[in-house]
Each structure stands twice: as structure tokens, then as C-alpha cells.
PDB file of C-alpha atoms in Angstrom:
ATOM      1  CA  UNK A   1      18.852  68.862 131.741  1.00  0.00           C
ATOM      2  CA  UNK A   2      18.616  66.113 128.777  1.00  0.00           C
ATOM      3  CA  UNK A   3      15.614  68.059 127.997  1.00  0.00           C
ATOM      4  CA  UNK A   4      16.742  71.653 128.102  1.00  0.00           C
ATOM      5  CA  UNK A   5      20.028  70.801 125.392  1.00  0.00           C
ATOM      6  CA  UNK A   6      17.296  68.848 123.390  1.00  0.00           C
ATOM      7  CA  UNK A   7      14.896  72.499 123.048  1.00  0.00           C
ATOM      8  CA  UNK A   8      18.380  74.487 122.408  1.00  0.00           C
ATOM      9  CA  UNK A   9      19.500  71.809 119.379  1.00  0.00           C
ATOM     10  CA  UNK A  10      16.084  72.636 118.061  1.00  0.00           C
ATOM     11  CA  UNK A  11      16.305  76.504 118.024  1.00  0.00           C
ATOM     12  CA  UNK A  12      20.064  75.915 116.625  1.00  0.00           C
ATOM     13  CA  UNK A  13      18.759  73.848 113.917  1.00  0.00           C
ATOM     14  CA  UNK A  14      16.243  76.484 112.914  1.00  0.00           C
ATOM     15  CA  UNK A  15      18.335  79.452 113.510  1.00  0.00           C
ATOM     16  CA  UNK A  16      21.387  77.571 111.246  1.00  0.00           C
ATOM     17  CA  UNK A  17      18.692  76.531 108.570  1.00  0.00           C
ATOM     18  CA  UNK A  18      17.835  80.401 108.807  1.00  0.00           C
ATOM     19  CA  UNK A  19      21.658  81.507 108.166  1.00  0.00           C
ATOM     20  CA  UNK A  20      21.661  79.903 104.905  1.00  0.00           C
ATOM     21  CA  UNK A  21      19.617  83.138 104.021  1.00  0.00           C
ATOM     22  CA  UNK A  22      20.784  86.771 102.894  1.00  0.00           C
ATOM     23  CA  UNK A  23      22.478  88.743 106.108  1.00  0.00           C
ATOM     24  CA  UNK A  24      24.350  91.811 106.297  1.00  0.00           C
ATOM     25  CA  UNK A  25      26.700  90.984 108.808  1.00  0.00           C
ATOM     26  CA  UNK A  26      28.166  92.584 111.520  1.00  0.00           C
ATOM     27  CA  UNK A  27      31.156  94.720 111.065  1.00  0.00           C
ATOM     28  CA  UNK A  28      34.202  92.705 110.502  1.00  0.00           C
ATOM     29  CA  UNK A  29      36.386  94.745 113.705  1.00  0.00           C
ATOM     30  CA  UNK A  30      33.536  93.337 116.051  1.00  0.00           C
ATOM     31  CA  UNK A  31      35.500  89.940 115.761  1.00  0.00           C
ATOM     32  CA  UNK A  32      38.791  90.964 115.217  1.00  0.00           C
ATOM     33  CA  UNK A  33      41.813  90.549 117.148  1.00  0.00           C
ATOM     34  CA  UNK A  34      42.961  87.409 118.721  1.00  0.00           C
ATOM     35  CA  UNK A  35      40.941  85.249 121.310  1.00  0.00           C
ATOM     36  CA  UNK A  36      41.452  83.052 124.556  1.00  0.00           C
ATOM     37  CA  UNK A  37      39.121  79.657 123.979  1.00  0.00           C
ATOM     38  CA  UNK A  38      38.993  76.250 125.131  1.00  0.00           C
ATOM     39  CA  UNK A  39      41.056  75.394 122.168  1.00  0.00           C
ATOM     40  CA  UNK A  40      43.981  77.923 122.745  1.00  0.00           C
ATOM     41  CA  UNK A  41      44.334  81.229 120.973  1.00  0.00           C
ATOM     42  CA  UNK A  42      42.619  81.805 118.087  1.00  0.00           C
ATOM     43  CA  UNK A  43      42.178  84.730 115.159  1.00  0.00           C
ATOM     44  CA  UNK A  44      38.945  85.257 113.374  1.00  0.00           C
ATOM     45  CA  UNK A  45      39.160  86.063 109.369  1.00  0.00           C
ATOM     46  CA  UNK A  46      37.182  86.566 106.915  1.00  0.00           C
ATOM     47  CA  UNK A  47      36.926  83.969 104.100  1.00  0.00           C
ATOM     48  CA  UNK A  48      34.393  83.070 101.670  1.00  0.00           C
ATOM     49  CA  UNK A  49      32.161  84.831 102.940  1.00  0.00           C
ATOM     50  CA  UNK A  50      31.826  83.227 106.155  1.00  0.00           C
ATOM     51  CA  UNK A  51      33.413  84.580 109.584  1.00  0.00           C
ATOM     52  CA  UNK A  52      36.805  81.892 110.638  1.00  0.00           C
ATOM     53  CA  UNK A  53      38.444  81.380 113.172  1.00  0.00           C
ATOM     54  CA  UNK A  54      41.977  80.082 112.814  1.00  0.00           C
ATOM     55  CA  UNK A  55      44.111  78.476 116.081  1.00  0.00           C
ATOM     56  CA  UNK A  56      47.330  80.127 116.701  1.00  0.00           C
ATOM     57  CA  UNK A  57      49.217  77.499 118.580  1.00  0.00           C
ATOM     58  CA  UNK A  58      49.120  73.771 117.960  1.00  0.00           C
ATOM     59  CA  UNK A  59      46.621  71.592 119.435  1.00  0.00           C
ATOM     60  CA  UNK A  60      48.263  67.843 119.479  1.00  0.00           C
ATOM     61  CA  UNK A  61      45.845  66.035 121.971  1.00  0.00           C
ATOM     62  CA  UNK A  62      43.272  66.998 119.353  1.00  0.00           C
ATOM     63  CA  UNK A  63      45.463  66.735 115.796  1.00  0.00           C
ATOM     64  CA  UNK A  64      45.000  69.952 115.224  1.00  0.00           C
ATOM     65  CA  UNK A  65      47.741  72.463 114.222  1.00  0.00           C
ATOM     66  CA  UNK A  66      48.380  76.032 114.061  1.00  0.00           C
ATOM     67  CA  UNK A  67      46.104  77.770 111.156  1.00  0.00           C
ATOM     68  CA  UNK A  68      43.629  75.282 111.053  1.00  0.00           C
ATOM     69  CA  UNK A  69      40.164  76.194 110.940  1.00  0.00           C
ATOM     70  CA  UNK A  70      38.178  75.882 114.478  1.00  0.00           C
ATOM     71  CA  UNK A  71      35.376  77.752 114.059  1.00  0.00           C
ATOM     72  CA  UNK A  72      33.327  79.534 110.967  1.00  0.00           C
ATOM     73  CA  UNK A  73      30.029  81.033 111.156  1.00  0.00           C
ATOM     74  CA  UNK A  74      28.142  84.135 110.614  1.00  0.00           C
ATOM     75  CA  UNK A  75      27.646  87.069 112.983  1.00  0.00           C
ATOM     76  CA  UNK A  76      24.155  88.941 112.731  1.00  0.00           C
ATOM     77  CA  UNK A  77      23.722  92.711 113.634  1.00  0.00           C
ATOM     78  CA  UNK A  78      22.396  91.740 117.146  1.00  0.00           C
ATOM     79  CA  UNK A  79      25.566  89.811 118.065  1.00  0.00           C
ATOM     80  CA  UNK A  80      23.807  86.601 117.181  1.00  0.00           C
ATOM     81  CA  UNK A  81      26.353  83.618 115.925  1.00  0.00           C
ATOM     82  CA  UNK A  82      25.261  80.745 114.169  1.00  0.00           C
ATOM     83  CA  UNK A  83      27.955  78.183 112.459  1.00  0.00           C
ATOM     84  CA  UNK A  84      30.192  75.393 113.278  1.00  0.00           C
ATOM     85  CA  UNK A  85      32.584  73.965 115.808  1.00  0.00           C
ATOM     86  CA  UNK A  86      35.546  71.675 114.705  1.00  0.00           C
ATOM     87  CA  UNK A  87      35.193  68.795 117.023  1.00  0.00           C
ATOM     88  CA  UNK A  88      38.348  67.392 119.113  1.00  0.00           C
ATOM     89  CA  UNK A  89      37.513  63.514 118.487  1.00  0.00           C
ATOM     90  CA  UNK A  90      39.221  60.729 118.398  1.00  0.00           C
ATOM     91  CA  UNK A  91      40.790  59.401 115.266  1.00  0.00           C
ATOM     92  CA  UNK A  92      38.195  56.403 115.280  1.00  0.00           C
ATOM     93  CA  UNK A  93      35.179  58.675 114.877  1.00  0.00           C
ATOM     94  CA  UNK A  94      36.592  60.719 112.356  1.00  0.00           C
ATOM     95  CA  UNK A  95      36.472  58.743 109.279  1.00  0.00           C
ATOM     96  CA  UNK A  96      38.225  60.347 105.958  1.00  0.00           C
ATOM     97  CA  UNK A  97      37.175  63.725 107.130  1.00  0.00           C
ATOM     98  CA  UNK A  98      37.162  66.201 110.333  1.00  0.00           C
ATOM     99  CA  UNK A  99      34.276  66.408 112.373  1.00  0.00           C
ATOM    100  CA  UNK A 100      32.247  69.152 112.706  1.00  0.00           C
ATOM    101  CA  UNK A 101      28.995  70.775 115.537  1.00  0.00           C
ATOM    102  CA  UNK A 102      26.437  73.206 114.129  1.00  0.00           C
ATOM    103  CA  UNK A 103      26.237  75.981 116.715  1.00  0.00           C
ATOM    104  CA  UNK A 104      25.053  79.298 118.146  1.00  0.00           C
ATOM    105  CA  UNK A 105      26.520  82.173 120.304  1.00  0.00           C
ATOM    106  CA  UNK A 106      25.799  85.318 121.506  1.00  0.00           C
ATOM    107  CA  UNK A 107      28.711  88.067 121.681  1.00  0.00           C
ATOM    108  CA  UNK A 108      28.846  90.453 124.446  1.00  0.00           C
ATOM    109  CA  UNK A 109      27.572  94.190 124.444  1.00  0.00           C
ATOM    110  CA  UNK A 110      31.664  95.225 124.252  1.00  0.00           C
ATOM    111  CA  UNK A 111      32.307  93.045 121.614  1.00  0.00           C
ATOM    112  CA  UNK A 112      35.189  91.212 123.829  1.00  0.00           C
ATOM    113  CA  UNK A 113      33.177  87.680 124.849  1.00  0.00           C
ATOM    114  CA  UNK A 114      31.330  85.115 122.631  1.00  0.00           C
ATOM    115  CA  UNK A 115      29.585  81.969 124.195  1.00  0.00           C
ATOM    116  CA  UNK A 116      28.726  79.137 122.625  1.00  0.00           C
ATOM    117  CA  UNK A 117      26.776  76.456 122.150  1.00  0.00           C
ATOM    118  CA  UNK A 118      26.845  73.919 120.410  1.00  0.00           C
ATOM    119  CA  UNK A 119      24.905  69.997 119.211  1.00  0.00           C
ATOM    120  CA  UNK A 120      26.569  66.728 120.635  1.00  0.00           C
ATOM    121  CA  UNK A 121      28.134  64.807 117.576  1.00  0.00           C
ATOM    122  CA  UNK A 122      26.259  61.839 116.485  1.00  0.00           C
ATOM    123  CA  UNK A 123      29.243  59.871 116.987  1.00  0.00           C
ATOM    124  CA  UNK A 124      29.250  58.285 120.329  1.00  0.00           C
ATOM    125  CA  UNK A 125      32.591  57.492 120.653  1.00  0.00           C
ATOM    126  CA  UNK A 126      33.176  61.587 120.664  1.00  0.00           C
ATOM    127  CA  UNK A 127      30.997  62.710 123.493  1.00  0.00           C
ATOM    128  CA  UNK A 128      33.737  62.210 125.975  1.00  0.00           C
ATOM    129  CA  UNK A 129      35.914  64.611 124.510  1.00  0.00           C
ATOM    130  CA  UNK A 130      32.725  66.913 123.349  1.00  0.00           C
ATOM    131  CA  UNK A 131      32.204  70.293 125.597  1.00  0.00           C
ATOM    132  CA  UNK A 132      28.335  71.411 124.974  1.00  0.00           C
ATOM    133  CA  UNK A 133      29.157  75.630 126.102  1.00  0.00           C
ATOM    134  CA  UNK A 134      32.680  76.719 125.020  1.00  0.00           C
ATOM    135  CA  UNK A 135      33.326  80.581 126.147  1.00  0.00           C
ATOM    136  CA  UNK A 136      35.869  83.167 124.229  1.00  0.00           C
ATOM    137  CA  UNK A 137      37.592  85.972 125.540  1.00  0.00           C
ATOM    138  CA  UNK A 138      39.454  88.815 123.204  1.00  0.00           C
ATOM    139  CA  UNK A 139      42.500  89.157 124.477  1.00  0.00           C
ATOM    140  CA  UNK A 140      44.322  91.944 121.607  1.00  0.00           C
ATOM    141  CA  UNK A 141      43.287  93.558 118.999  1.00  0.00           C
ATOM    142  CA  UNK A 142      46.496  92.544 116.961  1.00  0.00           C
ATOM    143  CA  UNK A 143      46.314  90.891 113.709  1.00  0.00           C
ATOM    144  CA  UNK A 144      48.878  88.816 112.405  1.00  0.00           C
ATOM    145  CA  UNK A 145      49.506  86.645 109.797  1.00  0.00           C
ATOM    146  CA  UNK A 146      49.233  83.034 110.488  1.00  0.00           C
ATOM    147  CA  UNK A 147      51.011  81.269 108.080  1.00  0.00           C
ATOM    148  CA  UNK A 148      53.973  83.667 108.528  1.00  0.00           C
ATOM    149  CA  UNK A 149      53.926  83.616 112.136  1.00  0.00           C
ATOM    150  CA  UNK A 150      53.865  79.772 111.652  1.00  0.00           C
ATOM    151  CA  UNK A 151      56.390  79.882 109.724  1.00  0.00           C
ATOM    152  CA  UNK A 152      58.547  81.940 111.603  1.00  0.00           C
ATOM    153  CA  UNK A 153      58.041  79.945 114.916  1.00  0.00           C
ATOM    154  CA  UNK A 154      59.004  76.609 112.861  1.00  0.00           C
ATOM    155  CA  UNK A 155      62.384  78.429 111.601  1.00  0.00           C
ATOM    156  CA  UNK A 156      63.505  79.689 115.251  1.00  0.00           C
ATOM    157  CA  UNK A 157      62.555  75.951 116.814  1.00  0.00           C
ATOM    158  CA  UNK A 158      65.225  74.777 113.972  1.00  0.00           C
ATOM    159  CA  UNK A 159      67.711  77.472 114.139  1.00  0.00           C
ATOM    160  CA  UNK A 160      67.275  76.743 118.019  1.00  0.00           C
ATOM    161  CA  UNK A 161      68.131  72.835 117.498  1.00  0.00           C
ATOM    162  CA  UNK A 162      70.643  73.632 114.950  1.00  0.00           C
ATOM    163  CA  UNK A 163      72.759  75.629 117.562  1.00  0.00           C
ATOM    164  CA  UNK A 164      72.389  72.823 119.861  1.00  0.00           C
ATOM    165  CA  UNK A 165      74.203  70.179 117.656  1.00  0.00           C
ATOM    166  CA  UNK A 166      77.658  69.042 118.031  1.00  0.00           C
ATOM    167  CA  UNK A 167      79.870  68.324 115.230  1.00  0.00           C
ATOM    168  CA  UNK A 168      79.697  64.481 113.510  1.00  0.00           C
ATOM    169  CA  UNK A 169      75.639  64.518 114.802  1.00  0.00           C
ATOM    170  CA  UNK A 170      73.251  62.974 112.349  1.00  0.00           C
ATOM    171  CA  UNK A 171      71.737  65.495 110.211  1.00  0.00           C
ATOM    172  CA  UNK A 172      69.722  63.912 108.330  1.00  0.00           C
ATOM    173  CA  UNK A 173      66.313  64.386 110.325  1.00  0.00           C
ATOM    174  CA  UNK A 174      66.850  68.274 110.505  1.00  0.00           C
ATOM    175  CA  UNK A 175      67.897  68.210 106.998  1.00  0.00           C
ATOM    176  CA  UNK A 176      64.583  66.462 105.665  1.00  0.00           C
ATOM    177  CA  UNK A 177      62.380  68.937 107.940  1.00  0.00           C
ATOM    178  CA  UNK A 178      64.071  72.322 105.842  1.00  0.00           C
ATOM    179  CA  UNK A 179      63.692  70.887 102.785  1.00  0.00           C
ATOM    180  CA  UNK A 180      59.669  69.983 103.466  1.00  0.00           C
ATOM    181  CA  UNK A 181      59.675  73.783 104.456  1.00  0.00           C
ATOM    182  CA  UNK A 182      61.751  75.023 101.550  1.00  0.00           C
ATOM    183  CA  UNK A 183      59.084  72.819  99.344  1.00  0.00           C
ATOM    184  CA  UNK A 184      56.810  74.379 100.804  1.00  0.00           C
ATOM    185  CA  UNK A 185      57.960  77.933 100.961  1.00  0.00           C
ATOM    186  CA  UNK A 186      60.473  78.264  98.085  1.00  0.00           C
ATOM    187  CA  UNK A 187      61.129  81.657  97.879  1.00  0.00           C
ATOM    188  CA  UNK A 188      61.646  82.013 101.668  1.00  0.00           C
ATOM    189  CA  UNK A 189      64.649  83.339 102.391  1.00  0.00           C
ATOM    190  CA  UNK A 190      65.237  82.409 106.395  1.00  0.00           C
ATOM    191  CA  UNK A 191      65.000  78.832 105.322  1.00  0.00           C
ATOM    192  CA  UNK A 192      67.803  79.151 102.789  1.00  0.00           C
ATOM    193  CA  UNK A 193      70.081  80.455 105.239  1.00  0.00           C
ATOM    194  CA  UNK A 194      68.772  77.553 107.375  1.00  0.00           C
ATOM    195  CA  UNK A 195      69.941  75.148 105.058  1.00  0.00           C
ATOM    196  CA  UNK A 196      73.009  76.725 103.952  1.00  0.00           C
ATOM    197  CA  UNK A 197      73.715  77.153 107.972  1.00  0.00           C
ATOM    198  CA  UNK A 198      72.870  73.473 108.439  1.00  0.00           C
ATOM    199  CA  UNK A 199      75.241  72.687 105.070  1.00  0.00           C
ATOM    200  CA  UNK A 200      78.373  74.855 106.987  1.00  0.00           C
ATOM    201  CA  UNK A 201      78.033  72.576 109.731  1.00  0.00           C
ATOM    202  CA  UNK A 202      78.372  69.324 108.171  1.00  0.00           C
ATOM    203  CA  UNK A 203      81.386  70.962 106.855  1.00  0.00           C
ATOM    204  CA  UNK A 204      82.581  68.403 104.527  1.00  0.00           C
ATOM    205  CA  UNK A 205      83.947  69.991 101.203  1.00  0.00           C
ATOM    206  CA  UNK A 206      80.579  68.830  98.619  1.00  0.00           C
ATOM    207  CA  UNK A 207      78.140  70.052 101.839  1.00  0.00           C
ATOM    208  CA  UNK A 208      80.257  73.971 101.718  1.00  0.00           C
ATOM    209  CA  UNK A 209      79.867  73.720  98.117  1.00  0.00           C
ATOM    210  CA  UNK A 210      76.404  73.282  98.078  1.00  0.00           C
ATOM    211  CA  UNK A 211      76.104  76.039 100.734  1.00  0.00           C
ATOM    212  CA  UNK A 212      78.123  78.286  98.387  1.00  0.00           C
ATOM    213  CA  UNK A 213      75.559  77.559  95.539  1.00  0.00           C
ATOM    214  CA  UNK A 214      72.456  78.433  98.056  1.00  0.00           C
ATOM    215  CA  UNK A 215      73.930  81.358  99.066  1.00  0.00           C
ATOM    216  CA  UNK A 216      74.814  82.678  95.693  1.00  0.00           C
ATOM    217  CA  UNK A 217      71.279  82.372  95.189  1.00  0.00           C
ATOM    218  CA  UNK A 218      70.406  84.348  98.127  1.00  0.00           C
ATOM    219  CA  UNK A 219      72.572  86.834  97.353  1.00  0.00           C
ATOM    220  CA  UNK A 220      71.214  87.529  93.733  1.00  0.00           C
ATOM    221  CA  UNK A 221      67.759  86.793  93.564  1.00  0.00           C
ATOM    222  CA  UNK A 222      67.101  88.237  97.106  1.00  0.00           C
ATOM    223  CA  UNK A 223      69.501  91.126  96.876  1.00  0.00           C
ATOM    224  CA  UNK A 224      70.670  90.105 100.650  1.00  0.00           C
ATOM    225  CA  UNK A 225      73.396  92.268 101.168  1.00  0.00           C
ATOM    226  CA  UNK A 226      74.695  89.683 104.394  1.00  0.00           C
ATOM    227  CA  UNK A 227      75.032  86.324 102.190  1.00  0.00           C
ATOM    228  CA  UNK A 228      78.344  88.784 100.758  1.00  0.00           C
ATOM    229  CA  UNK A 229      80.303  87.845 103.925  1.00  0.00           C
ATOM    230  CA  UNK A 230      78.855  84.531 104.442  1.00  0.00           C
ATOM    231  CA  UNK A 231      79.610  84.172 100.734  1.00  0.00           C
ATOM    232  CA  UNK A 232      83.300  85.425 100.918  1.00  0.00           C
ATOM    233  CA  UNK A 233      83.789  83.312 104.289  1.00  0.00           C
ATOM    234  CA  UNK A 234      82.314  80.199 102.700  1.00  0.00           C
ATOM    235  CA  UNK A 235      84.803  80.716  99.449  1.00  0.00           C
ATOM    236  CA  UNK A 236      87.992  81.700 102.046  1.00  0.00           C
ATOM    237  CA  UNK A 237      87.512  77.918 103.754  1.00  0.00           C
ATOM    238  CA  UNK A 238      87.009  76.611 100.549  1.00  0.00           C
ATOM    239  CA  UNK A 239      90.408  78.143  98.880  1.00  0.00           C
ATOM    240  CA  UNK A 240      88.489  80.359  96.251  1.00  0.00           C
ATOM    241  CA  UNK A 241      90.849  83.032  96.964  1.00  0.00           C
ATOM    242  CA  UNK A 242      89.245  84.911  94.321  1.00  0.00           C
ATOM    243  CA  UNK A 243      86.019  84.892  94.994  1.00  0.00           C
ATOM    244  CA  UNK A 244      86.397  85.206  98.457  1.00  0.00           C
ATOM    245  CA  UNK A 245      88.081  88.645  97.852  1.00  0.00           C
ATOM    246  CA  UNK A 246      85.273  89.501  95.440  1.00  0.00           C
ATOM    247  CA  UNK A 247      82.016  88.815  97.862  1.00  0.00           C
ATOM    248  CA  UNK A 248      84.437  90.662 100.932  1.00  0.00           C
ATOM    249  CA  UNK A 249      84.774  93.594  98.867  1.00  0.00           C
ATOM    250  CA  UNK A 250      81.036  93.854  98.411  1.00  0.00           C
ATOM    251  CA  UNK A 251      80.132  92.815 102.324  1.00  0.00           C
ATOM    252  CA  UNK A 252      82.638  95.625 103.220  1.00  0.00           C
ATOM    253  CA  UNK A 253      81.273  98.107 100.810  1.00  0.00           C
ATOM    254  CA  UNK A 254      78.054  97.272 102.469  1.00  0.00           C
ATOM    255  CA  UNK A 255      79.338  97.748 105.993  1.00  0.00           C
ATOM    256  CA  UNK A 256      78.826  94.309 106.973  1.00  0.00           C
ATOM    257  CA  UNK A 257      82.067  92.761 108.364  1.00  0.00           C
ATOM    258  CA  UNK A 258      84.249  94.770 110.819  1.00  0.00           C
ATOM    259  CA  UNK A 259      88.137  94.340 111.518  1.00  0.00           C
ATOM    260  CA  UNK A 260      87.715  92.002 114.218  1.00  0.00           C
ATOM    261  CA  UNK A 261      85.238  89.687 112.199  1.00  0.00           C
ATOM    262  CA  UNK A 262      88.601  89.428 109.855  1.00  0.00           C
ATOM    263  CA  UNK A 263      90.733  88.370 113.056  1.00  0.00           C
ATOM    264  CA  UNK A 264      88.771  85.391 113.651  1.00  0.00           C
ATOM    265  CA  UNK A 265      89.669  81.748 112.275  1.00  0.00           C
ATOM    266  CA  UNK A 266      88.691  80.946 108.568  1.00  0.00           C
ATOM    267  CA  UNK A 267      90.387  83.545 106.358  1.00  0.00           C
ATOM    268  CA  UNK A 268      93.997  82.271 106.616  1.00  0.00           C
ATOM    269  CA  UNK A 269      93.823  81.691 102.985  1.00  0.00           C
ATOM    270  CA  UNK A 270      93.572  85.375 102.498  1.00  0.00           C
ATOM    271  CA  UNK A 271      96.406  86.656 104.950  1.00  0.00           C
ATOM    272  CA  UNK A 272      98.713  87.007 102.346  1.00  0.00           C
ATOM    273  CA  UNK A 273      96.690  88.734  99.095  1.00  0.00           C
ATOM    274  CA  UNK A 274      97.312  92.360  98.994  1.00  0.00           C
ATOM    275  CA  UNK A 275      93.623  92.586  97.992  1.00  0.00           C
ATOM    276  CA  UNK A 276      92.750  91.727 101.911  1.00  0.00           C
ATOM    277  CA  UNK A 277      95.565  94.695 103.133  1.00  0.00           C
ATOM    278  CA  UNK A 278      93.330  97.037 100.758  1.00  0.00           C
ATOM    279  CA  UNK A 279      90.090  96.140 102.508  1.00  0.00           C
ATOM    280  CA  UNK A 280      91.610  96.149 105.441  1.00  0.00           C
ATOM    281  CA  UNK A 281      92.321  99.798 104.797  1.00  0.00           C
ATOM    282  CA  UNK A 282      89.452 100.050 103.369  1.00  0.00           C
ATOM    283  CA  UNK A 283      87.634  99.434 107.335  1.00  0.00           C
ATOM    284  CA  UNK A 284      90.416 101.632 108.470  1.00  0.00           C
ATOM    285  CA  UNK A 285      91.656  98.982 110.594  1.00  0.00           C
ATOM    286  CA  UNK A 286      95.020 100.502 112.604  1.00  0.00           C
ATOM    287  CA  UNK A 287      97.238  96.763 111.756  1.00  0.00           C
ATOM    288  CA  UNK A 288      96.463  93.078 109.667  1.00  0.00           C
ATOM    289  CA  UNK A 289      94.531  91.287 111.827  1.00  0.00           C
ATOM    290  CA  UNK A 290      95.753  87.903 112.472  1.00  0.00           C
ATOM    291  CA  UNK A 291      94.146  84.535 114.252  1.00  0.00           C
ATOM    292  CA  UNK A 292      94.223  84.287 118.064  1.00  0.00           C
ATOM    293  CA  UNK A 293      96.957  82.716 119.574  1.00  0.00           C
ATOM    294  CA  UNK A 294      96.340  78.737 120.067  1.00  0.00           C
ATOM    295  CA  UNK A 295      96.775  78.031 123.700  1.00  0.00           C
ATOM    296  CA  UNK A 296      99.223  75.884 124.506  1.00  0.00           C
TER     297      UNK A 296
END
């Protein structure tokens, strides 16, 4: 057996010496779509020239996230790959850098299987976590984007938490894992409202403030036609009468806010400007709403 992986490293030396050199390539739909591996689901791209495939769920036995690189190579008209495996390892063996197999597949005659194999790391402290033949199956055709489906899984997981929290919890932890994302993403506009939602919930009057000034920015620079009402709701608990009126003008113009939205708590500051009757009449709404009865 020792024997047989030693004649297949040869021929994947030679063949991966040989990929170096010109190649066509095989169409780029034979490898697209997303795949079922030993590493999760992944998505092949193309990029820089090569053929990569990218994990689309997080791997955290192995350190690997979602969007990393797992495996890049070339595929050759007969179905032929020859590249590289990224190497699940542990963190002694990896040095400054990740560790990486040369390797060679065949895909299948529909185009929906690859197998693999691939060279045993130098690195003995890797071998137990090293699997010689690693199989893929396609399991869609669908591409997505990975960063923004990363992205988009990372704002519900907060939004998600941020429901969950009671009032007086720290926020602190939450608060430093938006603003990584907003650094990261600055002209993303769910993780404004994330941080303007997270702002309304510390409530205190700097933190509504501060939401107000997000959400102003929201509002102009993304043309978001919802930050109106949060804006005019946000300057009704904050006694900006006038402003309040201003942004509820515009979320009603936009058809955004509806009479019973108005009967809910936070716009007693408003119940007694004639400029709320007109909106009200405005949403043709049949009497002033006012705030639920407090049970006794």
C-alpha cells in the first residue's frame, strides 16, 4: 500500500511540474456551482488564472473560515486536475504560513464528481489529521457571492443576539463586533442599522443621539426611504418636536408608517402639534390615535 501512494506522488509530481505549462482549460461551467467535500460546502472561482475553490461555511476544528481558499488547481480538457489542497493541521505544524498538498483528480463524465488525491505533508505532526483521497459531489448549480453571503449570515447571527438582550445587558462585546464589521464594510448599510438598533437599545440620551446621527446618514447618503420613521421616532423620544414632524412627513409621504404604528408608545411628544393631526389626515386615519391603556 506504502508502495502504491509512493508511484501515485511520483506521477503527481510530474503531472504538477507539467501544469506549470500552457493549457487551455476546461470550460469554466464544468466546475461551477457549489460542492459537498470533506471540508463542507465549497464554490469553485476563477482567479488568477487558476481554478479556486472557496468554503462556504466555517471550518473551526481546522481554523478555517468561510471564503477561504481550500483548493486551487487547473482543470485539463480530459477532466484531469492537478493543484493543491489546503491542509487541516495543527497550529504546531503550521509555522507563519498555511499548509498546503500538491494534488491530482479526475472529474466525472457528468461533470458532478471530482476525486482526489493528494501527497502526505512532510510535517509529521499533520498526518493524523491528513486524508490521502478526498471525494466532491456538486450539489447546485447556484452561484453566490461569498463575501456577501458571509456577510449577511454574520448580520442575522447579530440582529438574532441583539433581539435576545434584555435591557441594562453589557453591550460592549456586540458593540466591538459591528464596529470590526462596519471597518470592514463601511458603506454597508444593514450594519448601520445594526448599530443604530444596538444604540436605541442602550437608550441612554448620548447613545439615541448617536443613533440619530447614523441614521441621518443612512437616510442621505443611502437614500433609505425607512431610516424617515426610524428617524422621526428617534427625534419624537428625544423631544425634537421639529424634526420629528419633518422625517414623519417624509416616512408618510413614502408610505412607510400606518395609523396604528402612530398609536404605539414613543410619540407622546407629538400628540399635541397640529402638524401630527395633518398627517394623521394625511393616512386617512378615522380619529388621533392615542397610547394603549396602562393596565392597572
Amino acid at each position: 500500500m506504502r508502495g502504491m501512494f509512493t508511484a501515485k506522488a511520483v506521477l503527481l509530481w510530474a503531472v504538477v511540474v507539467a501544469a506549470f505549462g500552457p493549457s487551455t482549460g476546461r470550460a469554466a461551467e464544468h466546475m461551477a456551482g457549489r460542492w459537498q467535500s470533506s471540508y463542507g460546502a465549497v464554490q469553485f472561482v476563477h482567479r488568477g488564472g487558476e481554478l479556486v475553490a472557496v468554503l462556504l461555511e466555517d471550518q473551526p476544528a481546522c481554523g478555517f473560515k468561510m471564503c477561504d481558499e481550500i483548493i486551487r488547481g487547473r482543470l485539463d480538457e480530459d477532466g484531469v486536475w492537478i493543484g493543491q489542497r489546503r491542509v487541516c493541521a495543527p497550529k504546531a505544524c503550521l509555522g507563519d504560513g498555511d499548509l498546503w498538498t500538491l494534488e491530482m483528480g479526475l472529474v466525472s463524465d457528468n461533470d458532478n464528481r471530482i476525486d482526489l488525491v493528494g501527497i502526505a505533508p512532510e510535517q509529521d505532526c499533520a498526518l493524523s489529521n491528513f486524508t490521502p483521497q478526498v471525494t466532491s459531489h456538486r450539489v447546485s448549480l447556484e452561484v453566490v457571492d461569498c463575501q456577501e453571503e458571509r456577510l449577511s449570515r454574520k448580520v442575522a447571527a447579530l440582529d438574532k443576539r441583539m433581539n435576545a438582550m434584555t435591557k441594562g445587558q453589557d453591550i460592549s462585546a456586540l458593540e466591538q463586533e459591528i464596529d470590526a464589521l462596519m471597518e470592514e464594510h463601511p458603506r454597508e448599510i444593514e450594519l448601520a442599522h445594526l448599530k443604530a438598533h444596538l444604540l436605541q437599545i442602550q437608550g441612554t440620551p448620548e447613545a439615541l443621539e448617536e443613533a440619530i446621527r447614523l441614521y441621518e446618514d443612512v437616510a442621505h447618503s443611502h437614500k433609505d426611504e425607512f431610516a424617515e420613521c426610524i428617524l422621526a421616532h428617534l427625534h419624537a423620544q428625544t423631544s425634537h418636536v421639529h424634526q420629528a414632524i419633518l422625517h414623519l412627513n417624509r416616512c408618510a409621504k413614502f408610505g412607510h408608517i400606518k395609523c396604528t404604528d402612530l398609536a404605539k408608545p414613543g410619540w407622546d411628544q407629538l400628540r399635541q402639534e397640529k402638524a401630527l393631526q395633518e398627517i394623521l389626515d394625511q393616512l386617512a386615519c378615522e380619529e388621533s390615535p392615542a397610547p394603549p391603556a396602562k393596565k392597572p
